[in-house]
PDB file of C-alpha atoms in Angstrom:
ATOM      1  CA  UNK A   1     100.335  62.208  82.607  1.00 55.00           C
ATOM      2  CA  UNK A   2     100.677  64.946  80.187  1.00 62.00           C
ATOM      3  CA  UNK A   3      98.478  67.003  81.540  1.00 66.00           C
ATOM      4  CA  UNK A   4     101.503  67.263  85.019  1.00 67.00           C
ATOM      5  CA  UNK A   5     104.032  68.724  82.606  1.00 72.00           C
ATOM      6  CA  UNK A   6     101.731  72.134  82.227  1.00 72.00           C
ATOM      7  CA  UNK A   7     102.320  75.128  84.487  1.00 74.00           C
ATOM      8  CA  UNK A   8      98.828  76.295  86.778  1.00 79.00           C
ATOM      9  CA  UNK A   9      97.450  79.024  84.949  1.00 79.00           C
ATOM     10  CA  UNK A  10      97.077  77.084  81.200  1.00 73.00           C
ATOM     11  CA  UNK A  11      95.805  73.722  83.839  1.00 77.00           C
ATOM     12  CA  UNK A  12      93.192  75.950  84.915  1.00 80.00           C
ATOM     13  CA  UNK A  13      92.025  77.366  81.955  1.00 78.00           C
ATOM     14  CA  UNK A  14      92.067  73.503  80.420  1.00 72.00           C
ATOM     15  CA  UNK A  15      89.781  72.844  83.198  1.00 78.00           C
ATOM     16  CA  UNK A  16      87.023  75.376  81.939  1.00 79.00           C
ATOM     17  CA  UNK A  17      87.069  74.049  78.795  1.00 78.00           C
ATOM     18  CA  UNK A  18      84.023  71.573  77.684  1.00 75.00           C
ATOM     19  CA  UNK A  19      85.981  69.676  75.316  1.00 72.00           C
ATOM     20  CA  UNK A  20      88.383  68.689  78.670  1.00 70.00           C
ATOM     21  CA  UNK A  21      85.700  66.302  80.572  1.00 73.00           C
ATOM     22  CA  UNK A  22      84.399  65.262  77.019  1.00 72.00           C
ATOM     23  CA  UNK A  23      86.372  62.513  76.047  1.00 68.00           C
ATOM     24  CA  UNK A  24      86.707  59.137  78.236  1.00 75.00           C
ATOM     25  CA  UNK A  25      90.013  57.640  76.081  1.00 79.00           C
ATOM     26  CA  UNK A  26      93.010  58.592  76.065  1.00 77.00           C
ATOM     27  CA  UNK A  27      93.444  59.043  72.081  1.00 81.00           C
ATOM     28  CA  UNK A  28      91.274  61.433  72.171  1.00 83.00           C
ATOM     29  CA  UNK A  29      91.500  63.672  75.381  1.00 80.00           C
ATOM     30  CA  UNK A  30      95.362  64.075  74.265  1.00 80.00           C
ATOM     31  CA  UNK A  31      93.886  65.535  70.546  1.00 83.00           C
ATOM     32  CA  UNK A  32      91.460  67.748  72.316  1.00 83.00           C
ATOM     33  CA  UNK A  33      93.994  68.733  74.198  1.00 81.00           C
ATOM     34  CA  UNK A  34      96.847  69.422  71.547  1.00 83.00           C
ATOM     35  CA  UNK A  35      93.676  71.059  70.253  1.00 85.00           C
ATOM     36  CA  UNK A  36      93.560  73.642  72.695  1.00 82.00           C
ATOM     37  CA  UNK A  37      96.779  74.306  73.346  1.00 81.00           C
ATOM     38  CA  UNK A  38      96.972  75.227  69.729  1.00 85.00           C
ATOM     39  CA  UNK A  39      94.200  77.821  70.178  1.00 85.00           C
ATOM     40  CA  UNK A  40      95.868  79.193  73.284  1.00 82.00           C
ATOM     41  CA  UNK A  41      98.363  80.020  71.521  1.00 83.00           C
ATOM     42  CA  UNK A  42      97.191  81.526  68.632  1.00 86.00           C
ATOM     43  CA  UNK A  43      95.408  83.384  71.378  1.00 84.00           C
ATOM     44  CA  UNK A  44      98.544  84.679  72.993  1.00 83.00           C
ATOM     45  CA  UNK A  45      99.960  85.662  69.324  1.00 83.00           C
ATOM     46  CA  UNK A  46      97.537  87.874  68.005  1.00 84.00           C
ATOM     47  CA  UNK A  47      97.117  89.781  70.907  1.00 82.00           C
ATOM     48  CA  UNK A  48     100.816  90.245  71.036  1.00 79.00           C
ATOM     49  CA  UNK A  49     100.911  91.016  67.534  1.00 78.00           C
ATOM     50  CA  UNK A  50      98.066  93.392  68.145  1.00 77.00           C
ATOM     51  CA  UNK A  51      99.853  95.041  71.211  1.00 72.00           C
ATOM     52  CA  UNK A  52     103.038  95.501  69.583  1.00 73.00           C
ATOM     53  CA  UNK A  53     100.945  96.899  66.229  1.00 68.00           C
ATOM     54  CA  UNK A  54      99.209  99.222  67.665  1.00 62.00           C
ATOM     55  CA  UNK A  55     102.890 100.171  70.155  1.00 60.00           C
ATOM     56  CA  UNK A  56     101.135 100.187  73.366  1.00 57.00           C
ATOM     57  CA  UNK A  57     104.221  98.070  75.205  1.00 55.00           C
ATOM     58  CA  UNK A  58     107.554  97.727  74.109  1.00 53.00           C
ATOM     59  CA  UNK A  59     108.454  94.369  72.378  1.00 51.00           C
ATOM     60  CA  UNK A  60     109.865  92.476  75.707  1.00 50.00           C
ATOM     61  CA  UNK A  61     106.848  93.449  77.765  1.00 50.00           C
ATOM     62  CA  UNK A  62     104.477  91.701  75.078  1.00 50.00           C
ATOM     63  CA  UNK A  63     106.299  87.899  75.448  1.00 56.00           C
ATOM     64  CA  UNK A  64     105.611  88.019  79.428  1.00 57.00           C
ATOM     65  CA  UNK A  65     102.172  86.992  80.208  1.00 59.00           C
ATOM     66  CA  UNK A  66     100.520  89.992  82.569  1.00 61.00           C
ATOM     67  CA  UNK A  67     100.373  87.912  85.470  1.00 61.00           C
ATOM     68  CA  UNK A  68     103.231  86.636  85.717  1.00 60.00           C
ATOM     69  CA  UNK A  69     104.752  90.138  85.036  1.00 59.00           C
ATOM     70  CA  UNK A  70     102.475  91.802  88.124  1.00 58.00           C
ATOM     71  CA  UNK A  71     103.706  88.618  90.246  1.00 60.00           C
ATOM     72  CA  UNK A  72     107.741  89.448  89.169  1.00 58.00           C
ATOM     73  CA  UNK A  73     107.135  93.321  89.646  1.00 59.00           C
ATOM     74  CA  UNK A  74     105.153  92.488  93.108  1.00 61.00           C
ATOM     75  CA  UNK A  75     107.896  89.804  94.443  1.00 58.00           C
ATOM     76  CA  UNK A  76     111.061  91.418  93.708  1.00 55.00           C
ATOM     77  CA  UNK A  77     111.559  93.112  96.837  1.00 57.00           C
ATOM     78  CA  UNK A  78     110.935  89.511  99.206  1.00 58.00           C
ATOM     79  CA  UNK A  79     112.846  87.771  97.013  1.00 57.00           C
ATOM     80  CA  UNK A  80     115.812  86.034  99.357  1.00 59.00           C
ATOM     81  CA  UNK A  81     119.037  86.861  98.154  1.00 60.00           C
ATOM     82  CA  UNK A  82     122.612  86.213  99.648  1.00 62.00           C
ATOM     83  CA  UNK A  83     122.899  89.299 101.006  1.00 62.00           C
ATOM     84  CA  UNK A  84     120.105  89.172 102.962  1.00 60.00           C
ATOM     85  CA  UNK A  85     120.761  86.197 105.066  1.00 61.00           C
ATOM     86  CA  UNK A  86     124.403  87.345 105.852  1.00 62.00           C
ATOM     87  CA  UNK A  87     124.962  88.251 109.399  1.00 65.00           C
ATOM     88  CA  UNK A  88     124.720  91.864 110.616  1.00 66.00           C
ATOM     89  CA  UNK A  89     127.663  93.142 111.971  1.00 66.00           C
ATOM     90  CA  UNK A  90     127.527  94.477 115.368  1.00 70.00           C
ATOM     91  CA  UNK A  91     128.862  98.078 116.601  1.00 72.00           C
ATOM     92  CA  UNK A  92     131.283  97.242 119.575  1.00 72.00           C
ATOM     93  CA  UNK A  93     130.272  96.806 123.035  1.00 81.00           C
ATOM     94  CA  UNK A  94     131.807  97.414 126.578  1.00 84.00           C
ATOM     95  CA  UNK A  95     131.898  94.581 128.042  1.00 83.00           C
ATOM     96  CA  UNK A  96     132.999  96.906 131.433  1.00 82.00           C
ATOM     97  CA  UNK A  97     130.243  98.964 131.330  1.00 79.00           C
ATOM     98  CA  UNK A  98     127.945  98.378 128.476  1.00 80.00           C
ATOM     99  CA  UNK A  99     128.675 101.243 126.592  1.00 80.00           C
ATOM    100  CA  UNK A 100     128.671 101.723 123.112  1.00 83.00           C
ATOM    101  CA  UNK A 101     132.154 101.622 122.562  1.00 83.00           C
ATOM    102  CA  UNK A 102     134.912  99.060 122.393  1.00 82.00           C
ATOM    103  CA  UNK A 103     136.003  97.774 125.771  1.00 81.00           C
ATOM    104  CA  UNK A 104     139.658  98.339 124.602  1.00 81.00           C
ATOM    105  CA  UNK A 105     138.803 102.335 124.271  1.00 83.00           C
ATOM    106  CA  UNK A 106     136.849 102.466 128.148  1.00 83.00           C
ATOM    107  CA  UNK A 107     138.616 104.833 129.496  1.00 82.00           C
ATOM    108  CA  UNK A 108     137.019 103.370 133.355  1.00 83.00           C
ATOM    109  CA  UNK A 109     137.917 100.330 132.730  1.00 83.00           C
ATOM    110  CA  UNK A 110     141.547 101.462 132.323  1.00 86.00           C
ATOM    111  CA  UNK A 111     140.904 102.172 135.938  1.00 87.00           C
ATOM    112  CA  UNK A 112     139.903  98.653 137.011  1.00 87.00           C
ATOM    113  CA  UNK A 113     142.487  96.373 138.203  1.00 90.00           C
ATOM    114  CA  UNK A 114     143.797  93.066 136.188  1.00 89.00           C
ATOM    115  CA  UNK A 115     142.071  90.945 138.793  1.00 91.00           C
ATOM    116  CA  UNK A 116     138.881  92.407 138.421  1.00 91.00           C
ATOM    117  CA  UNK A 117     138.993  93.115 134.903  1.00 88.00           C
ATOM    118  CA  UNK A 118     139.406  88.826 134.362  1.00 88.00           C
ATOM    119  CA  UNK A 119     137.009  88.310 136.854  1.00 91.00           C
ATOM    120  CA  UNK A 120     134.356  90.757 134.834  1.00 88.00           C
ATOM    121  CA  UNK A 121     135.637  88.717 131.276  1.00 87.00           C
ATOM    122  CA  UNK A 122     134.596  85.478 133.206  1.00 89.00           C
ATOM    123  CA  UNK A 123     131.559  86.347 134.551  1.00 89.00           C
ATOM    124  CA  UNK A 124     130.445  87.378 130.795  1.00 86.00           C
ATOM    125  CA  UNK A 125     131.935  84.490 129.195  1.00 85.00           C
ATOM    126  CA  UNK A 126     133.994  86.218 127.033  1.00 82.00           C
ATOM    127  CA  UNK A 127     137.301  85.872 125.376  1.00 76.00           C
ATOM    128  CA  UNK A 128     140.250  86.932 126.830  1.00 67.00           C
ATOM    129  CA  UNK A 129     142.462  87.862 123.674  1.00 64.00           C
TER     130      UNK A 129
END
């Protein structure tokens, strides 16, 4: 049950470790496991400490974990944002003559009589205002 509120990465790594499959009771698969989470993370802070002695990264690159960091850097660009889903707007169309140009500005269709300019609208299904 504990075990679910841990992220994939620190699971797998809990996985490798002999002193997970050990233990058969609860009591003590929970201590082993406080256990290692404590040396994980003593882990984590001396090579941050080391990192940041030594300045190879600057101090908000040493919190991130590298993977996660090469996944964020990798993603950003397919990352879905609002923008991206909106609608592209379309150039105007002739609707006369399918040019690229509104049909209000077709200088044939000015040509064209009212009959046969409704009957073209129709036949297109498209709005008459």
């Amino acid at each position: 049950m504990v075990e679910s509120c841990f992220d994939e990465e620190f699971l797998k790594a809990w996985n490798r470790c002999p002193a997970s499959s050990s233990a058969n009771d609860a009591k003590t698969r929970l201590e082993n496991l406080i256990l290692f989470l404590k040396g994980e993370v003593e882990g984590e802070e001396r090579i941050s400490s080391a990192m940041s002695g030594f300045g190879l990264t600057k101090e908000e690159n040493v919190k991130m974990p590298r993977k996660k960091k090469y996944y964020l850097e990798t993603q950003w660009g397919k990352i879905p944002t609002a923008s991206s889903k909106a609608p592209e707007i379309k150039k105007p169309k002739c609707i006369f003559y399918d040019g690229n140009h509104a049909s209000s500005d077709s200088f044939n269709a000015q040509k064209l009589t009212l009959e046969k300019k409704q009957k073209i609208v129709r036949d297109k299904n498209c709005c008459f205002a």
